[in-house]
Structures are given as structure tokens and as C-alpha cells.
N, C-alpha and C. Protein backbone atom coordinates (compact mmCIF):
# COMPACT_ATOMS: atom_id res chain seq x y z
N UNK A 1 -16.31 184.84 122.09
CA UNK A 1 -15.81 183.67 121.35
C UNK A 1 -15.45 182.57 122.33
N UNK A 2 -15.97 181.38 122.09
CA UNK A 2 -15.69 180.24 122.96
C UNK A 2 -14.24 179.79 122.81
N UNK A 3 -13.60 179.50 123.91
CA UNK A 3 -12.22 179.02 123.92
C UNK A 3 -12.21 177.55 124.33
N UNK A 4 -11.55 176.72 123.55
CA UNK A 4 -11.45 175.31 123.89
C UNK A 4 -10.45 175.10 125.03
N UNK A 5 -10.80 174.23 125.94
CA UNK A 5 -9.90 173.84 127.03
C UNK A 5 -9.87 172.32 127.07
N UNK A 6 -8.75 171.75 126.67
CA UNK A 6 -8.57 170.29 126.67
C UNK A 6 -7.79 169.91 127.92
N UNK A 7 -8.37 169.04 128.73
CA UNK A 7 -7.77 168.70 130.01
C UNK A 7 -7.45 167.21 130.07
N UNK A 8 -6.17 166.91 130.25
CA UNK A 8 -5.77 165.52 130.49
C UNK A 8 -5.75 165.30 131.99
N UNK A 9 -6.41 164.25 132.43
CA UNK A 9 -6.51 164.01 133.87
C UNK A 9 -6.81 162.55 134.15
N UNK A 10 -6.63 162.19 135.42
CA UNK A 10 -7.06 160.88 135.90
C UNK A 10 -8.00 161.12 137.07
N UNK A 11 -9.09 160.40 137.10
CA UNK A 11 -10.09 160.62 138.13
C UNK A 11 -9.56 160.39 139.54
N UNK A 12 -8.51 159.57 139.68
CA UNK A 12 -7.97 159.28 141.00
C UNK A 12 -6.79 160.19 141.36
N UNK A 13 -6.59 161.24 140.59
CA UNK A 13 -5.53 162.21 140.84
C UNK A 13 -6.10 163.37 141.65
N UNK A 14 -5.60 163.62 142.86
CA UNK A 14 -6.18 164.69 143.68
C UNK A 14 -6.05 166.07 143.06
N UNK A 15 -4.94 166.31 142.39
CA UNK A 15 -4.73 167.63 141.80
C UNK A 15 -5.62 167.84 140.57
N UNK A 16 -5.98 166.74 139.92
CA UNK A 16 -6.95 166.84 138.82
C UNK A 16 -8.31 167.26 139.37
N UNK A 17 -8.69 166.72 140.52
CA UNK A 17 -9.94 167.14 141.14
C UNK A 17 -9.90 168.61 141.50
N UNK A 18 -8.79 169.06 142.10
CA UNK A 18 -8.70 170.46 142.49
C UNK A 18 -8.75 171.38 141.27
N UNK A 19 -8.10 170.98 140.19
CA UNK A 19 -8.16 171.78 138.96
C UNK A 19 -9.58 171.81 138.42
N UNK A 20 -10.30 170.73 138.58
CA UNK A 20 -11.69 170.71 138.08
C UNK A 20 -12.53 171.78 138.76
N UNK A 21 -12.23 172.08 140.01
CA UNK A 21 -12.99 173.13 140.70
C UNK A 21 -12.67 174.49 140.09
N UNK A 22 -11.42 174.71 139.70
CA UNK A 22 -11.05 175.96 139.01
C UNK A 22 -11.76 176.08 137.67
N UNK A 23 -11.76 174.99 136.92
CA UNK A 23 -12.37 175.00 135.59
C UNK A 23 -13.87 175.17 135.66
N UNK A 24 -14.48 174.57 136.66
CA UNK A 24 -15.92 174.74 136.84
C UNK A 24 -16.24 176.20 137.14
N UNK A 25 -15.43 176.80 137.98
CA UNK A 25 -15.61 178.22 138.31
C UNK A 25 -15.40 179.09 137.07
N UNK A 26 -14.40 178.74 136.27
CA UNK A 26 -14.11 179.50 135.06
C UNK A 26 -15.28 179.41 134.08
N UNK A 27 -15.85 178.21 133.97
CA UNK A 27 -16.95 178.00 133.02
C UNK A 27 -18.22 178.76 133.43
N UNK A 28 -18.35 179.09 134.70
CA UNK A 28 -19.54 179.80 135.18
C UNK A 28 -19.57 181.25 134.72
N UNK A 29 -18.39 181.81 134.41
CA UNK A 29 -18.33 183.23 134.07
C UNK A 29 -17.69 183.51 132.71
N UNK A 30 -17.20 182.45 132.04
CA UNK A 30 -16.53 182.64 130.75
C UNK A 30 -17.05 181.61 129.75
N UNK A 31 -16.88 181.93 128.48
CA UNK A 31 -17.32 181.04 127.41
C UNK A 31 -16.19 180.10 127.04
N UNK A 32 -16.19 178.92 127.67
CA UNK A 32 -15.17 177.92 127.36
C UNK A 32 -15.83 176.60 127.00
N UNK A 33 -15.12 175.80 126.22
CA UNK A 33 -15.60 174.48 125.82
C UNK A 33 -14.65 173.44 126.41
N UNK A 34 -15.09 172.81 127.50
CA UNK A 34 -14.23 171.86 128.21
C UNK A 34 -14.33 170.46 127.60
N UNK A 35 -13.16 169.87 127.35
CA UNK A 35 -13.10 168.48 126.90
C UNK A 35 -12.10 167.74 127.78
N UNK A 36 -12.56 166.66 128.38
CA UNK A 36 -11.71 165.87 129.28
C UNK A 36 -11.07 164.72 128.51
N UNK A 37 -9.78 164.51 128.74
CA UNK A 37 -9.03 163.45 128.09
C UNK A 37 -8.43 162.51 129.13
N UNK A 38 -8.40 161.24 128.80
CA UNK A 38 -7.92 160.22 129.73
C UNK A 38 -6.40 160.22 129.84
N UNK A 39 -5.94 160.04 131.06
CA UNK A 39 -4.52 159.85 131.36
C UNK A 39 -4.47 158.97 132.59
N UNK A 40 -3.76 157.86 132.51
CA UNK A 40 -3.73 156.92 133.64
C UNK A 40 -2.42 157.05 134.40
N UNK A 41 -2.53 157.44 135.66
CA UNK A 41 -1.33 157.51 136.51
C UNK A 41 -0.75 156.12 136.73
N UNK A 42 -1.62 155.15 136.83
CA UNK A 42 -1.20 153.75 136.89
C UNK A 42 -1.85 153.06 135.70
N UNK A 43 -1.08 152.80 134.65
CA UNK A 43 -1.65 152.23 133.43
C UNK A 43 -2.49 151.00 133.69
N UNK A 44 -3.48 150.83 132.83
CA UNK A 44 -4.40 149.71 132.92
C UNK A 44 -3.63 148.39 133.03
N UNK A 45 -3.98 147.58 134.03
CA UNK A 45 -3.33 146.30 134.22
C UNK A 45 -2.13 146.33 135.14
N UNK A 46 -1.81 147.51 135.70
CA UNK A 46 -0.67 147.60 136.61
C UNK A 46 -0.94 146.80 137.88
N UNK A 47 0.11 146.27 138.52
CA UNK A 47 -0.09 145.57 139.79
C UNK A 47 -0.52 146.55 140.88
N UNK A 48 -1.13 146.05 141.94
CA UNK A 48 -1.54 146.94 143.04
C UNK A 48 -0.34 147.67 143.63
N UNK A 49 -0.55 148.87 144.17
CA UNK A 49 0.55 149.62 144.79
C UNK A 49 1.16 148.82 145.94
N UNK A 50 2.49 148.85 146.05
CA UNK A 50 3.14 148.11 147.13
C UNK A 50 3.08 148.90 148.43
N UNK A 51 3.53 148.28 149.51
CA UNK A 51 3.43 148.88 150.83
C UNK A 51 4.21 150.18 150.93
N UNK A 52 5.38 150.23 150.29
CA UNK A 52 6.21 151.43 150.35
C UNK A 52 5.51 152.62 149.70
N UNK A 53 4.87 152.37 148.54
CA UNK A 53 4.18 153.46 147.85
C UNK A 53 2.95 153.90 148.64
N UNK A 54 2.25 152.94 149.23
CA UNK A 54 1.08 153.29 150.03
C UNK A 54 1.48 154.16 151.23
N UNK A 55 2.62 153.84 151.83
CA UNK A 55 3.10 154.64 152.95
C UNK A 55 3.46 156.05 152.49
N UNK A 56 4.08 156.15 151.33
CA UNK A 56 4.44 157.46 150.76
C UNK A 56 3.20 158.32 150.56
N UNK A 57 2.16 157.73 149.98
CA UNK A 57 0.92 158.46 149.74
C UNK A 57 0.26 158.86 151.06
N UNK A 58 0.28 157.95 152.04
CA UNK A 58 -0.32 158.24 153.34
C UNK A 58 0.36 159.42 154.01
N UNK A 59 1.67 159.53 153.83
CA UNK A 59 2.42 160.63 154.43
C UNK A 59 2.12 161.96 153.74
N UNK A 60 1.82 161.92 152.44
CA UNK A 60 1.57 163.13 151.68
C UNK A 60 0.11 163.60 151.77
N UNK A 61 -0.78 162.70 152.12
CA UNK A 61 -2.21 163.00 152.08
C UNK A 61 -2.63 164.15 153.00
N UNK A 62 -2.18 164.21 154.26
CA UNK A 62 -2.64 165.30 155.14
C UNK A 62 -2.36 166.69 154.57
N UNK A 63 -1.21 166.88 153.94
CA UNK A 63 -0.88 168.19 153.36
C UNK A 63 -1.81 168.50 152.19
N UNK A 64 -2.12 167.48 151.39
CA UNK A 64 -3.03 167.68 150.26
C UNK A 64 -4.43 168.04 150.75
N UNK A 65 -4.90 167.35 151.77
CA UNK A 65 -6.23 167.61 152.33
C UNK A 65 -6.30 169.02 152.89
N UNK A 66 -5.25 169.44 153.58
CA UNK A 66 -5.21 170.79 154.14
C UNK A 66 -5.22 171.84 153.04
N UNK A 67 -4.46 171.61 151.96
CA UNK A 67 -4.41 172.55 150.85
C UNK A 67 -5.77 172.65 150.18
N UNK A 68 -6.43 171.51 150.01
CA UNK A 68 -7.75 171.50 149.38
C UNK A 68 -8.73 172.35 150.17
N UNK A 69 -8.64 172.29 151.49
CA UNK A 69 -9.56 173.04 152.34
C UNK A 69 -9.24 174.52 152.34
N UNK A 70 -7.95 174.86 152.49
CA UNK A 70 -7.58 176.27 152.63
C UNK A 70 -7.58 177.02 151.31
N UNK A 71 -7.11 176.38 150.24
CA UNK A 71 -6.96 177.07 148.96
C UNK A 71 -8.15 176.88 148.02
N UNK A 72 -8.88 175.77 148.18
CA UNK A 72 -9.97 175.49 147.25
C UNK A 72 -11.34 175.40 147.93
N UNK A 73 -11.34 175.41 149.25
CA UNK A 73 -12.61 175.39 149.98
C UNK A 73 -13.37 174.10 149.89
N UNK A 74 -12.68 172.97 149.71
CA UNK A 74 -13.35 171.68 149.63
C UNK A 74 -12.83 170.73 150.70
N UNK A 75 -13.74 169.91 151.22
CA UNK A 75 -13.40 168.91 152.23
C UNK A 75 -13.20 167.56 151.55
N UNK A 76 -11.96 167.11 151.46
CA UNK A 76 -11.66 165.85 150.80
C UNK A 76 -12.21 164.67 151.61
N UNK A 77 -12.90 163.79 150.91
CA UNK A 77 -13.38 162.53 151.49
C UNK A 77 -13.14 161.47 150.43
N UNK A 78 -11.91 160.99 150.39
CA UNK A 78 -11.40 160.19 149.27
C UNK A 78 -11.95 158.77 149.23
N UNK A 79 -12.16 158.30 147.99
CA UNK A 79 -12.54 156.92 147.77
C UNK A 79 -11.37 155.97 147.98
N UNK A 80 -11.56 154.68 147.78
CA UNK A 80 -10.51 153.70 148.03
C UNK A 80 -9.28 153.93 147.17
N UNK A 81 -8.12 153.81 147.80
CA UNK A 81 -6.85 154.06 147.13
C UNK A 81 -6.43 152.84 146.31
N UNK A 82 -5.79 153.09 145.16
CA UNK A 82 -5.21 152.02 144.37
C UNK A 82 -6.16 151.34 143.40
N UNK A 83 -7.34 151.93 143.20
CA UNK A 83 -8.30 151.30 142.28
C UNK A 83 -7.96 151.63 140.82
N UNK A 84 -8.52 150.85 139.92
CA UNK A 84 -8.30 151.03 138.48
C UNK A 84 -9.32 152.05 137.95
N UNK A 85 -8.84 153.04 137.22
CA UNK A 85 -9.73 154.08 136.71
C UNK A 85 -10.14 153.87 135.25
N UNK A 86 -9.72 152.76 134.62
CA UNK A 86 -9.99 152.58 133.19
C UNK A 86 -11.49 152.58 132.87
N UNK A 87 -12.30 151.89 133.67
CA UNK A 87 -13.74 151.86 133.38
C UNK A 87 -14.35 153.25 133.49
N UNK A 88 -13.88 154.03 134.45
CA UNK A 88 -14.39 155.40 134.58
C UNK A 88 -14.06 156.21 133.34
N UNK A 89 -12.87 156.00 132.80
CA UNK A 89 -12.48 156.70 131.58
C UNK A 89 -13.31 156.23 130.39
N UNK A 90 -13.58 154.93 130.32
CA UNK A 90 -14.43 154.41 129.23
C UNK A 90 -15.82 155.04 129.29
N UNK A 91 -16.38 155.05 130.48
CA UNK A 91 -17.72 155.63 130.64
C UNK A 91 -17.71 157.12 130.31
N UNK A 92 -16.61 157.80 130.60
CA UNK A 92 -16.51 159.22 130.28
C UNK A 92 -16.56 159.45 128.77
N UNK A 93 -15.97 158.54 128.02
CA UNK A 93 -16.01 158.67 126.56
C UNK A 93 -17.43 158.46 126.04
N UNK A 94 -18.15 157.56 126.66
CA UNK A 94 -19.57 157.37 126.30
C UNK A 94 -20.37 158.62 126.63
N UNK A 95 -20.15 159.18 127.82
CA UNK A 95 -20.87 160.39 128.23
C UNK A 95 -20.55 161.56 127.30
N UNK A 96 -19.31 161.65 126.88
CA UNK A 96 -18.92 162.70 125.94
C UNK A 96 -19.68 162.56 124.63
N UNK A 97 -19.86 161.33 124.18
CA UNK A 97 -20.60 161.08 122.94
C UNK A 97 -22.06 161.50 123.09
N UNK A 98 -22.57 161.46 124.32
CA UNK A 98 -23.95 161.87 124.59
C UNK A 98 -24.07 163.37 124.86
N UNK A 99 -22.96 164.09 124.75
CA UNK A 99 -22.99 165.53 124.99
C UNK A 99 -22.89 165.95 126.44
N UNK A 100 -22.50 165.01 127.33
CA UNK A 100 -22.42 165.29 128.75
C UNK A 100 -21.03 164.98 129.32
N UNK A 101 -20.02 165.15 128.50
CA UNK A 101 -18.67 164.79 128.93
C UNK A 101 -18.19 165.56 130.14
N UNK A 102 -18.35 166.89 130.11
CA UNK A 102 -17.88 167.71 131.23
C UNK A 102 -18.68 167.41 132.49
N UNK A 103 -19.99 167.39 132.38
CA UNK A 103 -20.84 167.15 133.56
C UNK A 103 -20.54 165.80 134.18
N UNK A 104 -20.32 164.79 133.33
CA UNK A 104 -20.04 163.46 133.84
C UNK A 104 -18.69 163.41 134.53
N UNK A 105 -17.67 164.01 133.92
CA UNK A 105 -16.34 164.02 134.52
C UNK A 105 -16.38 164.68 135.90
N UNK A 106 -17.10 165.79 136.00
CA UNK A 106 -17.22 166.48 137.28
C UNK A 106 -17.94 165.59 138.30
N UNK A 107 -18.94 164.84 137.84
CA UNK A 107 -19.70 163.97 138.74
C UNK A 107 -18.82 162.84 139.28
N UNK A 108 -17.99 162.26 138.41
CA UNK A 108 -17.11 161.16 138.84
C UNK A 108 -16.05 161.68 139.81
N UNK A 109 -15.47 162.82 139.50
CA UNK A 109 -14.47 163.40 140.39
C UNK A 109 -15.07 163.69 141.77
N UNK A 110 -16.27 164.23 141.79
CA UNK A 110 -16.94 164.50 143.06
C UNK A 110 -17.25 163.22 143.81
N UNK A 111 -17.69 162.19 143.07
CA UNK A 111 -18.03 160.91 143.71
C UNK A 111 -16.81 160.34 144.42
N UNK A 112 -15.66 160.42 143.78
CA UNK A 112 -14.46 159.82 144.36
C UNK A 112 -13.85 160.69 145.46
N UNK A 113 -13.76 162.00 145.21
CA UNK A 113 -13.01 162.88 146.11
C UNK A 113 -13.86 163.52 147.20
N UNK A 114 -15.16 163.56 147.04
CA UNK A 114 -16.00 164.18 148.05
C UNK A 114 -16.94 163.18 148.74
N UNK A 115 -17.24 162.08 148.04
CA UNK A 115 -18.22 161.12 148.58
C UNK A 115 -17.62 159.74 148.86
N UNK A 116 -16.29 159.62 148.70
CA UNK A 116 -15.56 158.39 149.03
C UNK A 116 -16.11 157.15 148.33
N UNK A 117 -16.57 157.32 147.08
CA UNK A 117 -17.13 156.19 146.36
C UNK A 117 -16.07 155.47 145.52
N UNK A 118 -16.30 154.21 145.27
CA UNK A 118 -15.40 153.38 144.49
C UNK A 118 -15.78 153.48 143.01
N UNK A 119 -15.09 154.34 142.29
CA UNK A 119 -15.45 154.60 140.89
C UNK A 119 -14.94 153.51 139.93
N UNK A 120 -14.41 152.43 140.48
CA UNK A 120 -14.10 151.29 139.62
C UNK A 120 -15.30 150.36 139.49
N UNK A 121 -16.36 150.65 140.22
CA UNK A 121 -17.56 149.82 140.22
C UNK A 121 -18.59 150.35 139.22
N UNK A 122 -19.11 149.50 138.35
CA UNK A 122 -20.08 149.94 137.34
C UNK A 122 -21.30 150.63 137.91
N UNK A 123 -21.80 150.17 139.05
CA UNK A 123 -23.00 150.78 139.61
C UNK A 123 -22.74 152.23 140.06
N UNK A 124 -21.52 152.51 140.50
CA UNK A 124 -21.17 153.88 140.88
C UNK A 124 -21.09 154.76 139.65
N UNK A 125 -20.49 154.24 138.59
CA UNK A 125 -20.41 154.99 137.33
C UNK A 125 -21.80 155.25 136.76
N UNK A 126 -22.68 154.26 136.88
CA UNK A 126 -24.05 154.43 136.40
C UNK A 126 -24.76 155.52 137.17
N UNK A 127 -24.55 155.57 138.49
CA UNK A 127 -25.18 156.60 139.31
C UNK A 127 -24.66 157.99 138.92
N UNK A 128 -23.38 158.09 138.61
CA UNK A 128 -22.82 159.38 138.17
C UNK A 128 -23.46 159.81 136.85
N UNK A 129 -23.63 158.85 135.96
CA UNK A 129 -24.24 159.16 134.66
C UNK A 129 -25.69 159.60 134.83
N UNK A 130 -26.42 158.89 135.66
CA UNK A 130 -27.83 159.23 135.86
C UNK A 130 -27.98 160.58 136.55
N UNK A 131 -26.98 160.96 137.36
CA UNK A 131 -27.02 162.24 138.05
C UNK A 131 -26.94 163.42 137.08
N UNK A 132 -26.39 163.17 135.88
CA UNK A 132 -26.30 164.24 134.88
C UNK A 132 -27.28 164.02 133.73
N UNK A 133 -28.29 163.16 133.99
CA UNK A 133 -29.37 163.00 133.04
C UNK A 133 -29.19 161.94 131.97
N UNK A 134 -28.24 161.03 132.16
CA UNK A 134 -28.02 159.98 131.17
C UNK A 134 -28.64 158.66 131.64
N UNK A 135 -29.08 157.87 130.70
CA UNK A 135 -29.63 156.56 131.00
C UNK A 135 -28.49 155.55 130.96
N UNK A 136 -28.07 155.10 132.13
CA UNK A 136 -26.95 154.15 132.22
C UNK A 136 -27.42 152.79 132.71
N UNK A 137 -28.65 152.45 132.42
CA UNK A 137 -29.18 151.16 132.87
C UNK A 137 -28.43 149.99 132.24
N UNK A 138 -27.77 150.24 131.09
CA UNK A 138 -26.99 149.19 130.43
C UNK A 138 -25.49 149.46 130.58
N UNK A 139 -25.08 149.90 131.77
CA UNK A 139 -23.70 150.34 131.98
C UNK A 139 -22.68 149.25 131.65
N UNK A 140 -22.99 148.00 131.94
CA UNK A 140 -22.03 146.93 131.66
C UNK A 140 -21.80 146.76 130.16
N UNK A 141 -22.86 146.94 129.40
CA UNK A 141 -22.73 146.87 127.94
C UNK A 141 -21.89 148.04 127.44
N UNK A 142 -22.14 149.21 128.00
CA UNK A 142 -21.37 150.41 127.61
C UNK A 142 -19.89 150.20 127.88
N UNK A 143 -19.57 149.72 129.06
CA UNK A 143 -18.16 149.55 129.45
C UNK A 143 -17.46 148.51 128.59
N UNK A 144 -18.22 147.57 128.04
CA UNK A 144 -17.63 146.50 127.23
C UNK A 144 -17.43 146.90 125.77
N UNK A 145 -17.94 148.07 125.38
CA UNK A 145 -17.84 148.49 123.98
C UNK A 145 -16.39 148.84 123.62
N UNK A 146 -15.81 148.18 122.62
CA UNK A 146 -14.42 148.46 122.25
C UNK A 146 -14.17 149.90 121.83
N UNK A 147 -15.20 150.56 121.28
CA UNK A 147 -15.02 151.92 120.79
C UNK A 147 -14.60 152.88 121.90
N UNK A 148 -15.10 152.66 123.10
CA UNK A 148 -14.79 153.57 124.19
C UNK A 148 -13.39 153.30 124.75
N UNK A 149 -12.99 152.05 124.76
CA UNK A 149 -11.62 151.74 125.17
C UNK A 149 -10.63 152.30 124.16
N UNK A 150 -10.98 152.22 122.89
CA UNK A 150 -10.11 152.78 121.84
C UNK A 150 -9.98 154.29 121.99
N UNK A 151 -11.06 154.94 122.38
CA UNK A 151 -11.02 156.40 122.58
C UNK A 151 -10.10 156.76 123.74
N UNK A 152 -10.12 155.95 124.79
CA UNK A 152 -9.21 156.17 125.92
C UNK A 152 -7.76 156.03 125.46
N UNK A 153 -7.49 154.99 124.68
CA UNK A 153 -6.13 154.77 124.17
C UNK A 153 -5.69 155.93 123.28
N UNK A 154 -6.60 156.49 122.52
CA UNK A 154 -6.28 157.63 121.66
C UNK A 154 -5.87 158.84 122.50
N UNK A 155 -6.58 159.06 123.60
CA UNK A 155 -6.21 160.16 124.50
C UNK A 155 -4.81 159.96 125.07
N UNK A 156 -4.53 158.75 125.49
CA UNK A 156 -3.23 158.45 126.08
C UNK A 156 -2.12 158.63 125.05
N UNK A 157 -2.37 158.18 123.83
CA UNK A 157 -1.39 158.33 122.76
C UNK A 157 -1.16 159.80 122.42
N UNK A 158 -2.23 160.59 122.42
CA UNK A 158 -2.10 162.01 122.12
C UNK A 158 -1.29 162.72 123.21
N UNK A 159 -1.50 162.33 124.45
CA UNK A 159 -0.72 162.90 125.54
C UNK A 159 0.77 162.62 125.34
N UNK A 160 1.09 161.43 124.87
CA UNK A 160 2.48 161.09 124.60
C UNK A 160 3.04 161.93 123.46
N UNK A 161 2.22 162.14 122.43
CA UNK A 161 2.65 162.97 121.30
C UNK A 161 2.91 164.40 121.74
N UNK A 162 2.10 164.89 122.67
CA UNK A 162 2.25 166.24 123.17
C UNK A 162 3.31 166.34 124.28
N UNK A 163 3.87 165.19 124.63
CA UNK A 163 4.90 165.10 125.67
C UNK A 163 4.38 165.56 127.03
N UNK A 164 3.16 165.16 127.31
CA UNK A 164 2.57 165.43 128.61
C UNK A 164 2.95 164.29 129.54
N UNK A 165 3.80 164.56 130.49
CA UNK A 165 4.32 163.50 131.36
C UNK A 165 3.57 163.37 132.67
N UNK A 166 2.66 164.30 132.94
CA UNK A 166 1.90 164.24 134.17
C UNK A 166 0.61 165.02 134.05
N UNK A 167 -0.25 164.86 135.04
CA UNK A 167 -1.54 165.53 135.04
C UNK A 167 -1.77 166.19 136.40
N UNK A 168 -2.66 167.20 136.41
CA UNK A 168 -3.48 167.71 135.30
C UNK A 168 -2.66 168.54 134.33
N UNK A 169 -3.07 168.49 133.06
CA UNK A 169 -2.48 169.30 132.01
C UNK A 169 -3.62 169.90 131.20
N UNK A 170 -3.72 171.21 131.20
CA UNK A 170 -4.82 171.90 130.55
C UNK A 170 -4.30 172.72 129.38
N UNK A 171 -4.87 172.50 128.21
CA UNK A 171 -4.42 173.19 127.00
C UNK A 171 -5.54 174.13 126.54
N UNK A 172 -5.26 175.42 126.58
CA UNK A 172 -6.22 176.44 126.18
C UNK A 172 -6.02 176.79 124.71
N UNK A 173 -7.11 176.76 123.95
CA UNK A 173 -7.12 177.17 122.54
C UNK A 173 -6.06 176.43 121.72
N UNK A 174 -5.76 175.20 122.11
CA UNK A 174 -4.80 174.36 121.40
C UNK A 174 -3.37 174.91 121.45
N UNK A 175 -3.13 175.96 122.28
CA UNK A 175 -1.83 176.61 122.24
C UNK A 175 -1.18 176.83 123.61
N UNK A 176 -1.98 177.09 124.62
CA UNK A 176 -1.44 177.49 125.91
C UNK A 176 -1.58 176.36 126.92
N UNK A 177 -0.46 175.87 127.42
CA UNK A 177 -0.46 174.74 128.35
C UNK A 177 -0.30 175.22 129.78
N UNK A 178 -1.18 174.74 130.64
CA UNK A 178 -1.09 174.99 132.08
C UNK A 178 -0.91 173.63 132.75
N UNK A 179 0.20 173.45 133.44
CA UNK A 179 0.52 172.17 134.07
C UNK A 179 0.31 172.26 135.57
N UNK A 180 -0.34 171.28 136.13
CA UNK A 180 -0.51 171.21 137.56
C UNK A 180 -1.73 171.94 138.08
N UNK A 181 -1.87 171.90 139.41
CA UNK A 181 -3.00 172.55 140.08
C UNK A 181 -2.64 173.99 140.39
N UNK A 182 -2.67 174.80 139.37
CA UNK A 182 -2.35 176.22 139.52
C UNK A 182 -3.54 176.97 140.12
N UNK A 183 -3.29 178.13 140.74
CA UNK A 183 -4.40 178.94 141.28
C UNK A 183 -5.37 179.36 140.18
N UNK A 184 -6.59 179.66 140.59
CA UNK A 184 -7.62 180.07 139.63
C UNK A 184 -7.16 181.24 138.78
N UNK A 185 -6.44 182.17 139.38
CA UNK A 185 -6.01 183.37 138.67
C UNK A 185 -5.13 183.04 137.47
N UNK A 186 -4.35 181.97 137.57
CA UNK A 186 -3.50 181.56 136.45
C UNK A 186 -4.36 181.13 135.27
N UNK A 187 -5.40 180.36 135.55
CA UNK A 187 -6.30 179.92 134.47
C UNK A 187 -7.02 181.10 133.84
N UNK A 188 -7.45 182.04 134.68
CA UNK A 188 -8.15 183.21 134.16
C UNK A 188 -7.23 184.05 133.28
N UNK A 189 -5.97 184.19 133.69
CA UNK A 189 -5.01 184.97 132.90
C UNK A 189 -4.72 184.30 131.56
N UNK A 190 -4.57 182.98 131.58
CA UNK A 190 -4.30 182.26 130.33
C UNK A 190 -5.50 182.36 129.40
N UNK A 191 -6.70 182.26 129.94
CA UNK A 191 -7.91 182.40 129.13
C UNK A 191 -7.97 183.78 128.50
N UNK A 192 -7.64 184.80 129.26
CA UNK A 192 -7.64 186.16 128.71
C UNK A 192 -6.63 186.29 127.58
N UNK A 193 -5.46 185.68 127.77
CA UNK A 193 -4.44 185.69 126.72
C UNK A 193 -4.93 185.00 125.46
N UNK A 194 -5.61 183.87 125.64
CA UNK A 194 -6.15 183.14 124.49
C UNK A 194 -7.20 183.96 123.76
N UNK A 195 -8.00 184.71 124.50
CA UNK A 195 -9.02 185.55 123.89
C UNK A 195 -8.41 186.75 123.15
N UNK A 196 -7.32 187.25 123.68
CA UNK A 196 -6.70 188.44 123.10
C UNK A 196 -5.84 188.11 121.89
N UNK A 197 -5.42 186.83 121.79
CA UNK A 197 -4.55 186.44 120.69
C UNK A 197 -5.17 185.25 119.97
N UNK A 198 -6.20 185.49 119.18
CA UNK A 198 -6.85 184.39 118.45
C UNK A 198 -5.89 183.73 117.49
N UNK A 199 -6.12 182.47 117.23
CA UNK A 199 -5.25 181.73 116.32
C UNK A 199 -5.30 182.33 114.92
N UNK A 200 -4.14 182.41 114.29
CA UNK A 200 -4.08 182.93 112.93
C UNK A 200 -4.53 181.88 111.94
N UNK A 201 -5.09 182.31 110.83
CA UNK A 201 -5.56 181.38 109.81
C UNK A 201 -4.39 180.84 108.98
């Protein structure tokens, strides 16, 4: 039986990227239905990060990079800091409508965290879409569609309703919440619990 996994994340969140590697691994051996939901660490229209915040992030980055390598086996090569992720979220909603939501989300996360690409640029988003078999030749038209921005806002509103104050936040079978970049074993255990305790009618 397929188990739904709803994940609230932001493409520029390092721990969201690390969790994506766990979920990808989980999907390779288990029957899960991944759905990515938008969550903005810096809401759309926020001013650029100030010098103090940039220094804080710079001080924390080496530990995060080391953890990614030792615990997740990935070499972080981060894209530009402080960019707006709203267009990436809009494009993700379009990709989801085309049946490629998970593949596209993984492609964007990889582009930013492994290939140091600027995912606020339409041409980068188009390349991510084309990498998973989508025709994004009209990417600017896609990004301008109000329906996709509305879908992003719906995700953000739902996160507020669920009282999700940070990301990554993964909800298994609409019932089990896993917060943060937990080890793979935690996700596997929660999935097993969801399989053993199906929702009552």
C-alpha cells in the first residue's frame, strides 16, 4: 500500500536538501507518494539579508558542509546565498501538474546545493524541468501564471494551519510528522509505523 509523504520545504534550505536525499533513498525501496509543498524561509518580497545575518550563516556553513559529507555522503556546492525562491516554487507547482513534481523538486535542490546554480533565474529552472523530461521553452509564461503563485500561497497557508514553524517538515500518511533533517532510520521507522497502522475509516 502506497503511503503519502507530504514535505514542506524551501529549495534554499540546506536541511531540506539533506532530507531529500533520505526521501529519495526511501522511495527506491518503498511504495511512497511524495508531494512537495512550498515554504519560504524568507517570505516573498523580503529585503536582502543584512551583514550580521550573512556572517551568522557563514559561521554555520562549515559545520553543515561537514555533516552533509559525513552523514549523507554529499559534497555541498551551494548556489548564491540570499536569493528569492518564489519562482522555483511556482515552477514546482507547474511540474507537479505535469506529473513530475518529485523529480523536478529533486532536480532544483541538486542544482542549487550540488551545482551552485542560481535557481532564481528562469533559464536555470527551465534546465531543471527539461532534465526531467518537461518542455519548459515557455518558462517565463509559466512563471507568470497566477494559478501557480496561488498554489504556492495555498501551501504556505496550509503550513500555518498545521502550525509548521520550520522546515523540513515531513508528514507521513497525513498523521505522522517528522521535523528536521532526521537520520534515514527515523524516516524508515515512521513509514513502517504508517504501514502497520492504516487510517481508520
